[in-house]
Amino acid sequence: MVAHKVVQVATKPYDDQKPGTSGLRKRVSVFQSKPHYTENFIQATLGCLSPSEREGCTLLVGGDGRFYMGIAIQLIVRMAAANGVGHLVIGQNGIFSTPAVSCTIRKRKAIGGIILTASHNPGGPNGDFGIKYNTANGGPAPENVTGKIFELSKSLQTYNICPDISVDLSTIGQQSFTIENKDKPFIVEIVDSVLDYTDMLKNIFDFNAIKLLLSGPHAIKVRLDAMHGVMGPYVKRVLCHELGAPETSAVNGIPKEDFGGHHPDPNLTYAADLVASMSSGEYGFGAAFDGDGDRNMILGHKAFFVNPSDSVAVIAANLGSIPYFQSTGVHGLARSMPTSGALDRVAASENIALYETPTGWKFFGNLMDAGKLSLCGEESFGTGSDHIREKDGLWAVLAWLSIMASRKQSVEEIMKDHWAKYGRNFFTRYDYEEVDAAPANEMMKAIESMLQDSSFHGKTFEAEGKAYTVQKGDNFEYTDPVDGSVTKKQGLRIIFTDGSRVIFRLSGTGSAGATIRIYIDSYEKDPSKIHQDPQVMLAPLVSIALKISQLRERTGRNAPTVIT
Ligand code: VG1
Ligand code: CO
């Protein structure tokens, strides 16, 4: 067999390859057209591993099926070969959901994985592409690793590639390549990307109980919308084949390079189709997932909406319905800072530790690895547990179905009982997408200096007949309780004396301009008020947030692009 040549190609470094909240995300045109842009980032990522680590290791590769993924996978194969990686495991046809990658990294004891996704960002030739690195624990690379990737990317002069290797991604099995000056062959293994993940779920949940709910004599009809992302094959295998839901339960189940032209983002705006089909009352349960399958939106009968901050609190209060937690016990709960305090109420009542972390799943990993965290969530439709190190959309769906099966209640009844017991944290998030970066940055600076001014504390703001007095304002800073690392500037928060919070943050996942997020959280325990419309309840705090930030005046935006 002829050995494949290793070529060293000269390149110039870029200064904009800093991974954001979750990987490097840019327009497809940037990856596609800027000379060696993709190769540079892959080289910087592989460069984080020492030559000896690369030689013996297994590395996973896969993605959400978006445009440019196929090209990027072939590049990763050629560059992994040239950089001395021993063994690649790739999902069939390149497809691998983010939670399934996390699961298989852990199962195979791989050194990590490269995920080709820009998650909920639109795809296609005019959309976004993304590359994300996960480490051996199965989770997104922590800041020290992404920092190293960024440093390497800024000084890169060459990359290594075996230009004439290409792999068949469609056939399950091993392909072996001989590489020039290497003793051992380079192995590429194409795997069924749904298998390990399905087996894992079977060990977490009581499949018989869920089966009865979905296919027994009193079966409820469910509608699961994969939004043409990666989740179609997973929903079909788990929900339809294993749990007996009819095939029609899975919609938009074929992964498409451009997600059918939509944002693969499971919220009330971008999953409007699901909301519309659920409204008729035909279905008892509905859910949507994002492009890479880590996010979920849960809907009940007649499209009753479960806010993600409430979702994790409900799961926390019902862990007894999930066999996994009965065997592992519950070590701790966590939420990202902007996520509502609903989870805190469950933690307090059950006497479980609660952690508040910066936005982004990578911060939960250390706590889980240290055995301090069992269940966590983010307001951005992310829910998960320490079964893997990513948020997990289908896991959240099965968690809800398990709770419905054991409580014999509808989604709405479960939610309302929860509010009656714990009170309700009203929550909303306003997103202003693709605002000009300069005024967005100026706005954040202006708010921050306002918070630093001592006269701000104790100040009272009034709107629509309600008054709120500032108790505390800061730029959120997190000290990791496991390794002591400090992460600064994670969002401007204003906390009022009644515990209500207004938070301003700039997104770290966008690819053009700036996205401003305003988060509002306010607790109400009066049973006569807990069923009100959150937009009505929170209207005064929204007005106050807009007044403090001068957002409309500064950005020229009169309304948000998305309201959750
Ligand atoms: C957003 C969400 C954050 C989430 C991140 C990645 O980040 O707010 O909670 O962890 O996306 O999710 P940002 O920086 O844009 O606010 V995913 O499913 O896009 O990987
Ligand atoms: Co995602």
Short mmCIF file of N, CA and C in Angstrom, two decimals, residues 309-393:
data_model
loop_
_atom_site.label_atom_id
_atom_site.label_comp_id
_atom_site.label_asym_id
_atom_site.label_seq_id
_atom_site.Cartn_x
_atom_site.Cartn_y
_atom_site.Cartn_z
N SER A 309 -36.74 28.00 32.19
CA SER A 309 -36.31 28.17 33.59
C SER A 309 -37.22 27.38 34.52
N ASP A 310 -38.50 27.28 34.15
CA ASP A 310 -39.44 26.47 34.93
C ASP A 310 -39.20 24.99 34.67
N SER A 311 -38.86 24.67 33.43
CA SER A 311 -38.70 23.26 33.05
C SER A 311 -37.68 22.56 33.95
N VAL A 312 -36.53 23.19 34.14
CA VAL A 312 -35.50 22.54 34.96
C VAL A 312 -35.95 22.45 36.41
N ALA A 313 -36.75 23.44 36.86
CA ALA A 313 -37.24 23.41 38.24
C ALA A 313 -38.25 22.26 38.42
N VAL A 314 -39.10 22.06 37.42
CA VAL A 314 -40.08 20.97 37.50
C VAL A 314 -39.35 19.62 37.52
N ILE A 315 -38.36 19.48 36.67
CA ILE A 315 -37.62 18.20 36.65
C ILE A 315 -36.95 17.99 38.01
N ALA A 316 -36.37 19.07 38.55
CA ALA A 316 -35.70 18.96 39.86
C ALA A 316 -36.68 18.51 40.95
N ALA A 317 -37.91 18.99 40.85
CA ALA A 317 -38.89 18.66 41.89
C ALA A 317 -39.46 17.26 41.69
N ASN A 318 -39.16 16.63 40.55
CA ASN A 318 -39.75 15.32 40.24
C ASN A 318 -38.69 14.28 39.90
N LEU A 319 -37.51 14.41 40.49
CA LEU A 319 -36.43 13.50 40.11
C LEU A 319 -36.76 12.04 40.44
N GLY A 320 -37.70 11.86 41.36
CA GLY A 320 -38.11 10.50 41.71
C GLY A 320 -38.74 9.75 40.55
N SER A 321 -39.18 10.47 39.51
CA SER A 321 -39.79 9.80 38.35
C SER A 321 -38.74 9.25 37.39
N ILE A 322 -37.45 9.54 37.66
CA ILE A 322 -36.39 9.14 36.72
C ILE A 322 -35.43 8.18 37.42
N PRO A 323 -35.43 6.90 36.99
CA PRO A 323 -34.62 5.90 37.70
C PRO A 323 -33.15 6.29 37.88
N TYR A 324 -32.56 6.95 36.89
CA TYR A 324 -31.14 7.34 36.97
C TYR A 324 -30.81 8.03 38.29
N PHE A 325 -31.66 8.97 38.69
CA PHE A 325 -31.36 9.75 39.89
C PHE A 325 -31.57 8.94 41.16
N GLN A 326 -32.42 7.91 41.04
CA GLN A 326 -32.59 7.06 42.22
C GLN A 326 -31.31 6.29 42.48
N SER A 327 -30.59 5.92 41.41
CA SER A 327 -29.36 5.18 41.68
C SER A 327 -28.16 6.10 41.95
N THR A 328 -28.12 7.28 41.30
CA THR A 328 -26.92 8.12 41.52
C THR A 328 -27.08 9.06 42.71
N GLY A 329 -28.32 9.32 43.12
CA GLY A 329 -28.54 10.35 44.14
C GLY A 329 -28.48 11.72 43.50
N VAL A 330 -28.82 12.74 44.26
CA VAL A 330 -28.83 14.10 43.70
C VAL A 330 -27.80 14.92 44.46
N HIS A 331 -26.74 15.31 43.75
CA HIS A 331 -25.61 15.98 44.43
C HIS A 331 -25.76 17.48 44.48
N GLY A 332 -26.39 18.06 43.47
CA GLY A 332 -26.50 19.52 43.46
C GLY A 332 -27.26 19.95 42.22
N LEU A 333 -27.72 21.20 42.25
CA LEU A 333 -28.45 21.77 41.11
C LEU A 333 -27.70 23.02 40.67
N ALA A 334 -27.88 23.39 39.39
CA ALA A 334 -27.21 24.61 38.92
C ALA A 334 -28.00 25.24 37.79
N ARG A 335 -27.84 26.55 37.71
CA ARG A 335 -28.44 27.29 36.59
C ARG A 335 -27.47 28.39 36.19
N SER A 336 -27.59 28.83 34.92
CA SER A 336 -26.78 29.97 34.51
C SER A 336 -27.37 31.22 35.16
N MET A 337 -26.53 32.24 35.32
CA MET A 337 -26.94 33.43 36.06
C MET A 337 -28.25 34.04 35.55
N PRO A 338 -28.42 34.22 34.21
CA PRO A 338 -29.66 34.86 33.78
C PRO A 338 -30.92 34.00 33.91
N THR A 339 -30.76 32.70 34.12
CA THR A 339 -31.90 31.79 34.27
C THR A 339 -32.68 32.17 35.54
N SER A 340 -33.99 32.06 35.48
CA SER A 340 -34.80 32.52 36.62
C SER A 340 -34.50 31.72 37.88
N GLY A 341 -34.91 32.26 39.00
CA GLY A 341 -34.65 31.63 40.29
C GLY A 341 -35.61 30.49 40.64
N ALA A 342 -36.40 30.01 39.68
CA ALA A 342 -37.35 28.93 39.99
C ALA A 342 -36.63 27.71 40.57
N LEU A 343 -35.45 27.41 40.02
CA LEU A 343 -34.70 26.24 40.49
C LEU A 343 -34.24 26.43 41.94
N ASP A 344 -33.91 27.68 42.29
CA ASP A 344 -33.42 27.97 43.65
C ASP A 344 -34.46 27.58 44.70
N ARG A 345 -35.75 27.75 44.32
CA ARG A 345 -36.82 27.46 45.29
C ARG A 345 -36.90 25.96 45.56
N VAL A 346 -36.70 25.16 44.51
CA VAL A 346 -36.71 23.71 44.70
C VAL A 346 -35.48 23.31 45.52
N ALA A 347 -34.33 23.89 45.18
CA ALA A 347 -33.10 23.57 45.90
C ALA A 347 -33.27 23.87 47.39
N ALA A 348 -33.86 25.03 47.69
CA ALA A 348 -34.02 25.43 49.09
C ALA A 348 -34.98 24.48 49.80
N SER A 349 -36.08 24.14 49.13
CA SER A 349 -37.07 23.32 49.83
C SER A 349 -36.59 21.88 50.00
N GLU A 350 -35.78 21.40 49.07
CA GLU A 350 -35.28 20.02 49.18
C GLU A 350 -33.92 19.96 49.87
N ASN A 351 -33.41 21.16 50.23
CA ASN A 351 -32.10 21.22 50.88
C ASN A 351 -30.97 20.64 50.02
N ILE A 352 -30.94 21.06 48.76
CA ILE A 352 -29.89 20.61 47.83
C ILE A 352 -29.06 21.85 47.49
N ALA A 353 -27.74 21.67 47.31
CA ALA A 353 -26.87 22.80 46.96
C ALA A 353 -27.25 23.36 45.59
N LEU A 354 -27.16 24.69 45.45
CA LEU A 354 -27.46 25.33 44.16
C LEU A 354 -26.27 26.19 43.72
N TYR A 355 -25.87 26.06 42.48
CA TYR A 355 -24.76 26.85 41.93
C TYR A 355 -25.29 27.78 40.85
N GLU A 356 -24.74 28.98 40.80
CA GLU A 356 -25.10 29.97 39.77
C GLU A 356 -23.85 30.23 38.94
N THR A 357 -23.90 29.87 37.67
CA THR A 357 -22.71 29.91 36.81
C THR A 357 -22.91 30.94 35.69
N PRO A 358 -21.84 31.31 35.00
CA PRO A 358 -22.02 32.16 33.82
C PRO A 358 -22.75 31.40 32.70
N THR A 359 -23.24 32.13 31.73
CA THR A 359 -23.91 31.54 30.58
C THR A 359 -22.97 30.61 29.81
N GLY A 360 -23.49 29.48 29.38
CA GLY A 360 -22.69 28.53 28.58
C GLY A 360 -22.50 27.24 29.35
N TRP A 361 -22.69 26.13 28.67
CA TRP A 361 -22.70 24.83 29.35
C TRP A 361 -21.33 24.45 29.91
N LYS A 362 -20.25 25.03 29.35
CA LYS A 362 -18.91 24.60 29.77
C LYS A 362 -18.69 24.79 31.28
N PHE A 363 -19.42 25.72 31.90
CA PHE A 363 -19.20 25.99 33.32
C PHE A 363 -19.79 24.90 34.22
N PHE A 364 -20.71 24.10 33.70
CA PHE A 364 -21.30 23.04 34.52
C PHE A 364 -20.36 21.83 34.63
N GLY A 365 -19.51 21.66 33.62
CA GLY A 365 -18.70 20.44 33.52
C GLY A 365 -17.83 20.18 34.74
N ASN A 366 -17.12 21.21 35.21
CA ASN A 366 -16.24 21.04 36.37
C ASN A 366 -17.00 20.57 37.60
N LEU A 367 -18.18 21.17 37.80
CA LEU A 367 -19.00 20.81 38.96
C LEU A 367 -19.44 19.35 38.86
N MET A 368 -19.82 18.94 37.64
CA MET A 368 -20.25 17.55 37.45
C MET A 368 -19.09 16.59 37.67
N ASP A 369 -17.92 16.93 37.08
CA ASP A 369 -16.77 16.04 37.22
C ASP A 369 -16.37 15.89 38.69
N ALA A 370 -16.63 16.94 39.48
CA ALA A 370 -16.28 16.89 40.90
C ALA A 370 -17.39 16.27 41.76
N GLY A 371 -18.43 15.78 41.09
CA GLY A 371 -19.52 15.13 41.84
C GLY A 371 -20.38 16.10 42.63
N LYS A 372 -20.39 17.38 42.20
CA LYS A 372 -21.19 18.37 42.93
C LYS A 372 -22.50 18.70 42.26
N LEU A 373 -22.72 18.18 41.05
CA LEU A 373 -23.87 18.64 40.28
C LEU A 373 -24.55 17.50 39.54
N SER A 374 -25.87 17.41 39.71
CA SER A 374 -26.63 16.36 39.03
C SER A 374 -27.53 16.88 37.93
N LEU A 375 -28.15 18.06 38.14
CA LEU A 375 -29.14 18.55 37.17
C LEU A 375 -28.96 20.05 37.00
N CYS A 376 -29.04 20.52 35.76
CA CYS A 376 -28.85 21.96 35.55
C CYS A 376 -29.60 22.42 34.32
N GLY A 377 -29.71 23.74 34.20
CA GLY A 377 -30.42 24.27 33.04
C GLY A 377 -30.10 25.72 32.79
N GLU A 378 -30.44 26.14 31.56
CA GLU A 378 -30.29 27.53 31.17
C GLU A 378 -31.63 28.01 30.62
N GLU A 379 -31.86 29.30 30.75
CA GLU A 379 -33.10 29.88 30.24
C GLU A 379 -33.21 29.76 28.72
N SER A 380 -32.08 29.54 28.05
CA SER A 380 -32.04 29.50 26.60
C SER A 380 -32.42 28.12 26.06
N PHE A 381 -33.36 27.46 26.70
CA PHE A 381 -33.88 26.18 26.23
C PHE A 381 -32.86 25.05 26.35
N GLY A 382 -32.02 25.15 27.39
CA GLY A 382 -31.04 24.09 27.64
C GLY A 382 -31.32 23.42 28.97
N THR A 383 -31.38 22.09 28.94
CA THR A 383 -31.65 21.32 30.16
C THR A 383 -30.79 20.07 30.10
N GLY A 384 -30.29 19.62 31.23
CA GLY A 384 -29.49 18.40 31.17
C GLY A 384 -29.04 17.95 32.54
N SER A 385 -28.29 16.84 32.55
CA SER A 385 -27.81 16.32 33.82
C SER A 385 -26.40 15.78 33.65
N ASP A 386 -25.90 15.16 34.73
CA ASP A 386 -24.52 14.68 34.66
C ASP A 386 -24.40 13.33 33.95
N HIS A 387 -25.44 12.93 33.21
CA HIS A 387 -25.30 11.70 32.41
C HIS A 387 -24.33 11.93 31.26
N ILE A 388 -24.22 13.19 30.79
CA ILE A 388 -23.20 13.59 29.82
C ILE A 388 -22.71 14.98 30.23
N ARG A 389 -21.99 15.68 29.36
CA ARG A 389 -21.49 17.00 29.70
C ARG A 389 -21.96 18.07 28.71
N GLU A 390 -23.11 17.83 28.10
CA GLU A 390 -23.76 18.81 27.24
C GLU A 390 -25.22 18.87 27.63
N LYS A 391 -25.89 19.96 27.27
CA LYS A 391 -27.33 19.96 27.45
C LYS A 391 -27.91 18.96 26.44
N ASP A 392 -29.11 18.47 26.75
CA ASP A 392 -29.57 17.31 25.99
C ASP A 392 -31.08 17.43 25.74
N GLY A 393 -31.43 17.78 24.49
CA GLY A 393 -32.82 18.05 24.15
C GLY A 393 -33.75 16.86 24.31
#
